[in-house]
XYZ file of C-alpha atoms in Angstrom:
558
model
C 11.216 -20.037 -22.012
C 13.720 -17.789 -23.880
C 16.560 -19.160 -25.504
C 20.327 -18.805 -27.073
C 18.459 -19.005 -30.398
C 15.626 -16.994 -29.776
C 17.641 -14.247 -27.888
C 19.515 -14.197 -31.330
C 16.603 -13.760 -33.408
C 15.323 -11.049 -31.814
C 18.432 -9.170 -31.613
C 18.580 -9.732 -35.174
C 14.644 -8.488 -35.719
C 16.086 -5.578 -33.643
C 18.674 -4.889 -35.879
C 16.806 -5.013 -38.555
C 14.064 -2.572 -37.284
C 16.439 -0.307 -36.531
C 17.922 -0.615 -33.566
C 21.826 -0.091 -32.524
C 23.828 -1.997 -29.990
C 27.855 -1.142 -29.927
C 30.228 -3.810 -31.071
C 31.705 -3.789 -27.685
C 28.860 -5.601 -25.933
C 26.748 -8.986 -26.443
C 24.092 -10.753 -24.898
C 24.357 -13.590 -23.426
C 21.983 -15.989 -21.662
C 23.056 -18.096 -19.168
C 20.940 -21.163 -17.923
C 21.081 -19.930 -13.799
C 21.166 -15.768 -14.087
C 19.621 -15.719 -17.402
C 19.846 -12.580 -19.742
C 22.910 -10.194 -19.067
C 25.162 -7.819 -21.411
C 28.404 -8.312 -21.286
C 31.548 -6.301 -22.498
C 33.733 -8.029 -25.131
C 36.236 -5.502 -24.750
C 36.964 -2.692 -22.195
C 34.268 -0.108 -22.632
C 36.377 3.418 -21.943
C 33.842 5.935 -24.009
C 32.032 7.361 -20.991
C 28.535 8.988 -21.933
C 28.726 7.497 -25.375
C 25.614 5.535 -26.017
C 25.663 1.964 -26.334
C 22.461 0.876 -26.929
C 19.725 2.741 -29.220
C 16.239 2.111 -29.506
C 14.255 3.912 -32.011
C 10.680 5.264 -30.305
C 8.897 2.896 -32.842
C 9.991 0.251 -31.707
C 8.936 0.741 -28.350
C 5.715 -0.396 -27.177
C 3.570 2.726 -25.874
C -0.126 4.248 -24.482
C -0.238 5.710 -28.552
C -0.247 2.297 -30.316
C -3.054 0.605 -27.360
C -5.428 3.556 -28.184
C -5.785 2.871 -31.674
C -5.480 -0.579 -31.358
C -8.923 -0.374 -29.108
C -10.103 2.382 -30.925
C -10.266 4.679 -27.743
C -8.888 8.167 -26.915
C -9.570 8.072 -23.068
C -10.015 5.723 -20.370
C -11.339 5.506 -16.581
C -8.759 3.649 -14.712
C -6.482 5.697 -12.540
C -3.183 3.530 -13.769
C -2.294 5.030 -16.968
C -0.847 2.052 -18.131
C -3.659 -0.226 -17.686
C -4.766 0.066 -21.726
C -1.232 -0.704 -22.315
C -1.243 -3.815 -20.099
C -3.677 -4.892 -22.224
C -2.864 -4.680 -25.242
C 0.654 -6.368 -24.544
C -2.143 -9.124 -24.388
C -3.431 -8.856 -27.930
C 0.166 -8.381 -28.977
C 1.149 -11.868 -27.824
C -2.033 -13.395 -28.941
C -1.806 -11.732 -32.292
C 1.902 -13.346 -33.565
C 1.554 -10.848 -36.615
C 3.426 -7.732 -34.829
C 6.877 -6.184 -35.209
C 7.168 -7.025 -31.805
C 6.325 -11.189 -31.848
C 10.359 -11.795 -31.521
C 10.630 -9.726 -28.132
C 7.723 -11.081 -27.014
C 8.981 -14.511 -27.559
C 11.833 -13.924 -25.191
C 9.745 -11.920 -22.632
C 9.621 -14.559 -19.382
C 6.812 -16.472 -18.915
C 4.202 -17.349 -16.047
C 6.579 -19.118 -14.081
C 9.534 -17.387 -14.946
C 8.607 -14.608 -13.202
C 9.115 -14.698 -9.068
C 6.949 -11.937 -8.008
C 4.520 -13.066 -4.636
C 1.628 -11.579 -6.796
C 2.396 -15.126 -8.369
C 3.144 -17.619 -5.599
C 1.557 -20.491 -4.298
C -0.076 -20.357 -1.075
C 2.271 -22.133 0.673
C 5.171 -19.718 -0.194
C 2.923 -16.802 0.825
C 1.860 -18.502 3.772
C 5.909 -17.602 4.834
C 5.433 -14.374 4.456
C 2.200 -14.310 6.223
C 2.831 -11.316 8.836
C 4.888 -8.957 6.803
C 4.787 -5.902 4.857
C 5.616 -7.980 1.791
C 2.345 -9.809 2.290
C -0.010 -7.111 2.787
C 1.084 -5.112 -0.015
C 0.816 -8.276 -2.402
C -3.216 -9.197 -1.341
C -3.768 -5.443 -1.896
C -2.276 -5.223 -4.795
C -3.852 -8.372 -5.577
C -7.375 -6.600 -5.313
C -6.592 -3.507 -6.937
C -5.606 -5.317 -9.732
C -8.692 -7.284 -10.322
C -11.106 -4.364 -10.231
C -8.686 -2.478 -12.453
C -8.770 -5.613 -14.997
C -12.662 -5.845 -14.803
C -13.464 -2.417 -15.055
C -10.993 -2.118 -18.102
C -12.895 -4.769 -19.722
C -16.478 -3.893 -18.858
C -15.182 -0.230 -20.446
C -13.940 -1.711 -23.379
C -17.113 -4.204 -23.736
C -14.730 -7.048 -23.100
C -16.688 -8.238 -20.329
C -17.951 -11.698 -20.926
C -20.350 -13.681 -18.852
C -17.011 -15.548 -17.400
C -15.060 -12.883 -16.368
C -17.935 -11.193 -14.623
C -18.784 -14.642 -12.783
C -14.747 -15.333 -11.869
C -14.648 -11.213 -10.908
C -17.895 -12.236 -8.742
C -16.684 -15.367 -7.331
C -13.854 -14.189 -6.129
C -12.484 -14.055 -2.123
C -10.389 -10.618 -1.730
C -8.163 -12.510 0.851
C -7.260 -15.176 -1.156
C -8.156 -14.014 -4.886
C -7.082 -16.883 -7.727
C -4.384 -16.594 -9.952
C -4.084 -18.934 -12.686
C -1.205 -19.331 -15.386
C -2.977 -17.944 -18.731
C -1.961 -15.589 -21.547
C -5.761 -15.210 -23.059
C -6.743 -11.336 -23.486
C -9.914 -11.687 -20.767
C -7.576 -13.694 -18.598
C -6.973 -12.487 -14.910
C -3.911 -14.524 -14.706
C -2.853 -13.106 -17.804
C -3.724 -9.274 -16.750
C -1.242 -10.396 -13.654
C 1.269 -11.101 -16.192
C 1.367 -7.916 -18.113
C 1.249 -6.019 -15.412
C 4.443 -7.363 -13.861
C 6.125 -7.406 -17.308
C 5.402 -3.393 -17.423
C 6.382 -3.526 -13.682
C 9.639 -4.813 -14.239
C 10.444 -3.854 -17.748
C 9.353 -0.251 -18.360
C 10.425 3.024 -18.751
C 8.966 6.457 -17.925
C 7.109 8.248 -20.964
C 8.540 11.264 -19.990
C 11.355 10.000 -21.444
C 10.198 10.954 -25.326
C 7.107 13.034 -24.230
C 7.309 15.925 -21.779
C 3.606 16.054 -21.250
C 2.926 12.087 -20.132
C 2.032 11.583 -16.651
C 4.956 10.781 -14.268
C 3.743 7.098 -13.670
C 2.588 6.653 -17.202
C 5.128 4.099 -18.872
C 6.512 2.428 -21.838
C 8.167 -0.868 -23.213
C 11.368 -0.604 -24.451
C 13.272 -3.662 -26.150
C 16.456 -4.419 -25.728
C 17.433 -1.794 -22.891
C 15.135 -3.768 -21.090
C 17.248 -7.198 -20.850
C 19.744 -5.273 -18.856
C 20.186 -5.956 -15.630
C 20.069 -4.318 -12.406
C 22.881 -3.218 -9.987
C 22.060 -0.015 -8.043
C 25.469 2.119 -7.921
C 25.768 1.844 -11.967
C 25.964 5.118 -13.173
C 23.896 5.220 -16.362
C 21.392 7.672 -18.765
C 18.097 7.575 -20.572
C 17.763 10.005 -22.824
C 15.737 10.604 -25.852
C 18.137 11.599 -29.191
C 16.492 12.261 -32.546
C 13.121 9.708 -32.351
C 16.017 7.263 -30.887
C 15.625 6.442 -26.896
C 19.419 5.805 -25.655
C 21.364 4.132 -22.951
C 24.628 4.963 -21.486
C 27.014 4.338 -18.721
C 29.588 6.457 -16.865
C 31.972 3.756 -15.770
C 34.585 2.236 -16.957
C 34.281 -1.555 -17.395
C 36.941 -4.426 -18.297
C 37.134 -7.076 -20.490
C 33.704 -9.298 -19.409
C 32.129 -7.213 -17.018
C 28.493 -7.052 -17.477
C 26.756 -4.058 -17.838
C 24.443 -2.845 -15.987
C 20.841 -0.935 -15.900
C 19.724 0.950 -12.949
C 16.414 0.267 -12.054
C 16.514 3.171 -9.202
C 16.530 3.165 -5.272
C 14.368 -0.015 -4.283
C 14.050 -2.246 -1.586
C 14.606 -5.667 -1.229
C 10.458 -5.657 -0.843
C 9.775 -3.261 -3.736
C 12.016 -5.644 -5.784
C 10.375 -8.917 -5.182
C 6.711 -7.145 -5.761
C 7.411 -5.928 -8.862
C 10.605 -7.625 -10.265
C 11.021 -11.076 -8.961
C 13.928 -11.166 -7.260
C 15.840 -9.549 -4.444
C 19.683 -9.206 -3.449
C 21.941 -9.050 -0.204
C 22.954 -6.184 1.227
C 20.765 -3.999 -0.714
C 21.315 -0.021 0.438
C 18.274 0.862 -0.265
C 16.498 -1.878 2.103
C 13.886 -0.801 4.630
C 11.345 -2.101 6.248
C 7.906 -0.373 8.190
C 5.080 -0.782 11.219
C 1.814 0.007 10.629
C -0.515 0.845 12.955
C -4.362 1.374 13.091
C -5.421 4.608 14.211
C -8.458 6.896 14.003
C -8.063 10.253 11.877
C -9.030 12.934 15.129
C -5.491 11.224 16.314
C -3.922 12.102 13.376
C -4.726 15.420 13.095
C -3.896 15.843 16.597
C -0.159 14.425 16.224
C 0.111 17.037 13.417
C -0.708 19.851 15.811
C 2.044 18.474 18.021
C 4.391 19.136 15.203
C 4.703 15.469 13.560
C 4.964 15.529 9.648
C 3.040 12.363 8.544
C 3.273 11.397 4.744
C -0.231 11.732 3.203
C 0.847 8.550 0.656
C 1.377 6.343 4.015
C -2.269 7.171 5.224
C -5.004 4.156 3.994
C -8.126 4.744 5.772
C -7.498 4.140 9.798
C -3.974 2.628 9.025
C -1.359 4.795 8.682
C 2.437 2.710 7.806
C 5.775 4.560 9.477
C 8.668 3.938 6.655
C 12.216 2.603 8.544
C 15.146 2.442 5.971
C 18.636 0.947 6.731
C 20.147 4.177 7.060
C 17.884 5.516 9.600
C 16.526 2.331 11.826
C 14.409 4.840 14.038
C 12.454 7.807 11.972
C 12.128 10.913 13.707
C 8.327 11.259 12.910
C 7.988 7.334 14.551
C 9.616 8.280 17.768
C 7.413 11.664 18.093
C 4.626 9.815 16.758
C 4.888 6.625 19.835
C 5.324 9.614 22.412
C 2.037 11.063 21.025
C 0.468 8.125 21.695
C 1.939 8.033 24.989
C 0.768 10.987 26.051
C -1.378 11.539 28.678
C -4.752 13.470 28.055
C -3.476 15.967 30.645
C 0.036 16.764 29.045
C -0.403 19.827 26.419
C 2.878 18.807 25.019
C 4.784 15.398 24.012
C 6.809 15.518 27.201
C 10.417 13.397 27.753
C 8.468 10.391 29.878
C 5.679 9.968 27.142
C 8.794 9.570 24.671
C 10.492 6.953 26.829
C 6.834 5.347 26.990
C 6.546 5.123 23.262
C 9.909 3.852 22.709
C 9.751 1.057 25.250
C 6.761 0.327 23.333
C 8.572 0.328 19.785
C 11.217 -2.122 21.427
C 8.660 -4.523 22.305
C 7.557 -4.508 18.336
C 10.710 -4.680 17.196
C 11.911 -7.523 19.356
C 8.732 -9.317 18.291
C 9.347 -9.080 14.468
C 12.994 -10.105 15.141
C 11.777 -12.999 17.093
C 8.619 -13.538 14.374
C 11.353 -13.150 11.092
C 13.230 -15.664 12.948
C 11.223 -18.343 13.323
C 10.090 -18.025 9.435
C 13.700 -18.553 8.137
C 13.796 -21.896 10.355
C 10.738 -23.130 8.801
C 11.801 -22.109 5.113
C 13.791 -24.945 4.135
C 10.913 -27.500 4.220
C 7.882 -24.668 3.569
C 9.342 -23.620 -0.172
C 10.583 -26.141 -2.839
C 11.362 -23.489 -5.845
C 14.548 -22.877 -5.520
C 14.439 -19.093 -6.634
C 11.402 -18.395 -4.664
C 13.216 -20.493 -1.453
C 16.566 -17.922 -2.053
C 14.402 -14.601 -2.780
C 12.359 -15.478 0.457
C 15.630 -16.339 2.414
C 16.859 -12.662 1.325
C 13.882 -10.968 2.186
C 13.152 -12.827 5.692
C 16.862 -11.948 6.947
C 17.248 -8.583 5.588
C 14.078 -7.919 7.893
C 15.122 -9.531 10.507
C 18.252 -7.681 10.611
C 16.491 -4.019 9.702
C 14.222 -5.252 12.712
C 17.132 -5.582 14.645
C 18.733 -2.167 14.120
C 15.923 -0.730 14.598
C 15.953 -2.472 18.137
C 19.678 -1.469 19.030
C 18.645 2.256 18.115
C 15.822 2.140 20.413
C 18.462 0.956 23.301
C 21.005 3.780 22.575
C 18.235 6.396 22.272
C 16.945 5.861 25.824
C 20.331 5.405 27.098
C 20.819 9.351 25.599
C 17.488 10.548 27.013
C 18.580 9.685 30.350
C 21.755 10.878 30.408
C 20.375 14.179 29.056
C 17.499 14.600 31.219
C 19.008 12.656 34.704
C 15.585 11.830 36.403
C 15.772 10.738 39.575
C 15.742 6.799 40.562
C 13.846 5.415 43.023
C 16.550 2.499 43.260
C 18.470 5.144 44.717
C 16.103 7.039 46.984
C 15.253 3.629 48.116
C 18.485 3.353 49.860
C 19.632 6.822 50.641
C 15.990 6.782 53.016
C 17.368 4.213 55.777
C 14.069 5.213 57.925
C 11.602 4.366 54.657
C 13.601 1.347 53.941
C 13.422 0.351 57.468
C 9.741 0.847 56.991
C 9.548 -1.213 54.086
C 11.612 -4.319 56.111
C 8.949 -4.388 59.010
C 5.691 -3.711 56.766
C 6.928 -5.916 53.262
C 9.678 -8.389 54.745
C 11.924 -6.667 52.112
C 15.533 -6.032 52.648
C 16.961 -4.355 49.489
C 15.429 -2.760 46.151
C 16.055 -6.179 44.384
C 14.154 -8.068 46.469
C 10.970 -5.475 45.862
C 11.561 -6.205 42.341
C 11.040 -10.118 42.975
C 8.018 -9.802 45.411
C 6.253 -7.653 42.808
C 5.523 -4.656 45.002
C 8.467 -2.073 43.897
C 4.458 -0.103 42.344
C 3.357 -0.280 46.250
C 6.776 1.203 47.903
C 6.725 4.038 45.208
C 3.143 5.288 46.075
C 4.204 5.200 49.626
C 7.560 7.177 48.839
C 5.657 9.717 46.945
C 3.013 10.531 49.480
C 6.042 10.408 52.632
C 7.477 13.154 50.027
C 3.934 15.267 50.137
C 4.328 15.152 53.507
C 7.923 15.812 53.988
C 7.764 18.852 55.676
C 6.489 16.631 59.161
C 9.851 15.387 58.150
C 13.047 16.688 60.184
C 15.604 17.242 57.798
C 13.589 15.579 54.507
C 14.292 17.560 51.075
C 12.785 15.484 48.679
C 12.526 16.376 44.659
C 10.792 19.601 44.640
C 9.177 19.041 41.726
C 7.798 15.360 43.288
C 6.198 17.821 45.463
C 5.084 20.158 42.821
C 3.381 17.442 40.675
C 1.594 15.875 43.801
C -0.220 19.678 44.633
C -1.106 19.980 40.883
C -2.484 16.638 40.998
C -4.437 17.361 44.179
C -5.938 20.931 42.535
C -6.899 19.688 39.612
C -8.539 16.183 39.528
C -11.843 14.940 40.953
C -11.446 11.804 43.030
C -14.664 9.400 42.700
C -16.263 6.686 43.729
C -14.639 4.107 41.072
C -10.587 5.778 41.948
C -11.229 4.780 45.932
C -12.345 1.130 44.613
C -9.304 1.005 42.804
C -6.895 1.649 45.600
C -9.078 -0.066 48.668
C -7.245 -3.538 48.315
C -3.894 -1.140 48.526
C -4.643 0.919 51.334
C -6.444 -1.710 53.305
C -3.271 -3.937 53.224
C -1.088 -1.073 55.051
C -3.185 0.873 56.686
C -4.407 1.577 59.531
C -1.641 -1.058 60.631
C 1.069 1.145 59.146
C 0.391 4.095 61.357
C 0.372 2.069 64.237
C 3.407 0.421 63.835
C 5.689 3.045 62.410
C 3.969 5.973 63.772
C 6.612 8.556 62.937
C 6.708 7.642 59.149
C 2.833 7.075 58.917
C 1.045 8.750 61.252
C 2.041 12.229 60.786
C 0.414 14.502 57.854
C -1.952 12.973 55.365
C -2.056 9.393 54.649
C -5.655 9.257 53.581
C -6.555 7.254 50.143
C -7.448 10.174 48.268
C -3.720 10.551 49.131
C -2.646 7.511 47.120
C -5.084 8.040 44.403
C -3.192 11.307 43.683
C 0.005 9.724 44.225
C -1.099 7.455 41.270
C -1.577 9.881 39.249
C 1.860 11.549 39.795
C 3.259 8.079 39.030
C 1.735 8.534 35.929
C 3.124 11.944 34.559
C 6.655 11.247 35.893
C 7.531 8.056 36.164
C 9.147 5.605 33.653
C 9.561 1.867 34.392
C 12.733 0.767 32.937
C 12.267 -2.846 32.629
C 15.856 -3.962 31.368
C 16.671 -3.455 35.423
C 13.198 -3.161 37.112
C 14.197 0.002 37.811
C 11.711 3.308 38.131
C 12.904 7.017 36.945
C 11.059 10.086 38.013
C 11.493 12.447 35.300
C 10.820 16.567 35.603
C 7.781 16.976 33.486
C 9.623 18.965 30.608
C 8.672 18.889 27.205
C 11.002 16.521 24.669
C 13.122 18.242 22.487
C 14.636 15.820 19.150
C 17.759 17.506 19.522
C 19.102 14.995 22.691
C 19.465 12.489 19.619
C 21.909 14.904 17.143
């Protein structure tokens, strides 16, 4: 645990290796927030650098290659070597660097879920949070094993502990020993948290390949701070852009991260964060995706893991264009060439029902945290997290509302609430045959389905019909329907229960409604079918739209 005295050592080691920090700012440490630089005086000098580091100071890829004797490595993260010899660093008390490391936080110190105890992940259980930390979980065990086994570090207890180990639920002990899992953990959320980009001093690194750099790195984080890394002369400097008073503390800027990517990699998370979001993954077979491409959808290659892909939903845009598109795809009927407007309402009364859920799931986790958590940091980090999804969740679940309430305003399809009671003669049908009086009471007996397959083959045969002009392209749909499927055995099965309850008793008793053109079951198989391609259930009122089959166009929601 770092403290007042050794934070002032090792700015004094700092000082002494070189390294600048202006007269107008100190470090403190207080006992609740911890590390933080403060100004002792207004700061005015904008772009002037206030902190220095020179590059040998820092702790780089370089200085881990010779230290294991090794030019080139197999694992994919480039700062794996690095990881590990921050390792031999802290065993080896010898270094330059011993006095940072001393005030680097320790095992517990550091709140990431990669580190919790089951019971605080078991909150979490459900979420993106938690997914991404098992994963991570496993990629960084093979990444620590095969590091050692490459660097003929691999001792007969590592290889039994790699071997022994359950990828749902893989072990995590507190440790600082160079073979150490729990210490491998450790580093790597130390670079995680702590480093800077390589690019910084060396044009040529890779863009993910990073570096330790003392001092800048006790700064902490606020997202609007307007600051600069630049490298000056074998120095690596920091400056801000604002103007600060008297006491304010000054700020890093860790970049444009979510309450989520926070807590992974940092420890810690904040209220109203900006650059919160949240996603929904969903399991899906490639041929699907390839398809929703051809249909025009742009799907990130990065949020593609084998048959999952994960839609992205940040605070600023609770409903993705890609996700809506993407939810009509899947809508879609195999018969529709194009995502068309009632596929669209399909997939978004679909998304509603998901987000509802995780507002409703998010929910009941922040009831239960109180007694589930006892660390207080971990308890207040997990409170942050929970509500900022719930309310992302939420947003998300508002948008979906006023999207469909602009859909069908755009499009106006046709209700069957209302064609219901502008046809007194079907009505009156449905009185004598159901024992309904009004469209409501259809809703309650469950059989709203039944008087729309009857409405849609009385329009089919409207021209029996003095006077009937219903929706042409009702009509339309029915006779492409009728040209174009093949009715068999397992389609009559399906609608025998139906048509046995109304007819033949139908045409008998309301002969000029049901006994005049085609009322066979073939009839209400196709009329089925229709339902399919142009009807949408709203289910906020119980109330059926008949939508023109039209192909969606994303401009209805600019």
């Amino acid at each position: 645990m770092v403290t007042q005295s050794s934070l002032g050592a090792f700015l004094e080691h700092a000082k002494v290796n070189k390294c600048e920090v202006s007269d107008e700012i100190e470090f403190r440490l207080d006992p609740i927030t911890g590390i933080g630089a403060f100004c002792k005086k207004p700061v005015q000098k904008v772009d002037v650098s206030l902190i220095r580091v020179p590059i040998d100071f820092t702790i780089k890829k370089k200085e881990a290659e010779e230290y294991f004797a090794i030019d080139k490595f197999q694992s994919s993260n480039p700062n794996a070597l690095t990881q590990l010899y921050l390792l031999a660093l802290k065993r080896d008390r010898t270094s330059k660097w011993t006095p940072y490391l001393d005030i680097l936080p320790t095992f517990n110190e550091i709140h990431s879920p990669l580190l919790w105890k089951d019971q605080e992940l078991n909150l979490i259980r459900g979420s993106d949070l938690y997914t991404k930390t098992k994963r991570k979980l496993v990629l960084l065990l093979d990444e620590w094993f095969n590091l050692l086994t490459e660097l003929d570090m691999c001792t007969e207890s590592v290889t039994k502990f790699y071997e022994s180990q359950d990828r749902n639920n893989i072990s995590v002990e507190e440790s600082y020993s160079i073979d150490s899992f729990g210490a491998y953990v450790w580093a790597s959320l130390i670079f995680s948290s702590r480093a800077f980009p390589s690019i910084l001093y060396d044009t040529t690194a890779p863009l993910n390949e990073a570096f330790l750099l003392p001092v800048v790195d006790l700064l902490n984080h606020k997202p609007s701070a307007d600051v600069k890394w630049k490298e000056e002369a074998a120095f690596i400097t920091f400056s801000s852009s604002e103007s600060l008073k008297a006491e304010d503390e000054l700020f890093n800027n860790y970049g444009d991260k979510s309450n989520e990517e926070l807590l992974l990699s940092y420890g810690f998370s904040y209220e109203g964060n900006p650059h919160d979001c949240t996603s929904i993954s969903l399991k899906i077979d490639g041929i699907s995706i390839e398809k929703a491409r051809s249909c025009g959808i742009r799907l990130n290659h990065d949020n593609i893991v084998g048959d999952t892909i994960r839609f992205d939903i940040p605070g600023n845009d609770p409903l993705p264009r890609e996700l809506v598109l993407f939810f009509g795809f899947i809508s879609k009927l195999n018969s529709e060439k194009d995502i068309t407007v009632r596929a669209v309402l399909e997939g978004l009364g679909q998304l509603r029902a998901i987000f509802a859920q995780k507002v409703a799931i998010f929910k009941e986790k922040l009831k239960m945290l109180p007694n589930a958590i006892q660390n207080a940091t971990v308890k207040k980090n997990t409170s942050i997290y929970l509500n900022s999804q719930r309310k992302l969740y939420q947003s998300s679940e508002e948008e979906v509302n006023k999207k469909i309430k602009a859909i069908i305003k755009t499009y106006k399809p046709i209700s069957f609430k209302s064609m219901y009671k502008s046809d007194t003669a079907f009505a009156n049908s449905l009185l004598l045959s159901m024992g309904v009086s009004s469209y409501e009471e259809l809703a309650r007996k469950n059989v709203t389905h039944h008087a729309l397959l009857l409405w849609i083959v009385k329009a089919h045969n409207s021209s029996f019909y003095k006077g009937e002009k219903p929706p042409e392209f009702v009509k339309a749909m029915f006779e492409e329907v009728k040209s174009s499927i093949k009715i068999d055995k397992e389609d009559v099965l399906e609608y025998m229960s139906f048509y046995k309850t109304f007819f033949p008793a139908l045409s008998k008793s309301i002969p000029e409604i049901y006994n005049v053109g085609s009322w066979s079951i073939s009839d209400f198989v196709i009329a089925g079918v229709v339902i399919d391609r142009l009807v949408w259930l709203r289910e906020t009122s119980n109330e059926y739209l008949i939508f023109k089959k039209t192909k969606f166009d994303m401009q209805v929601f600019c």
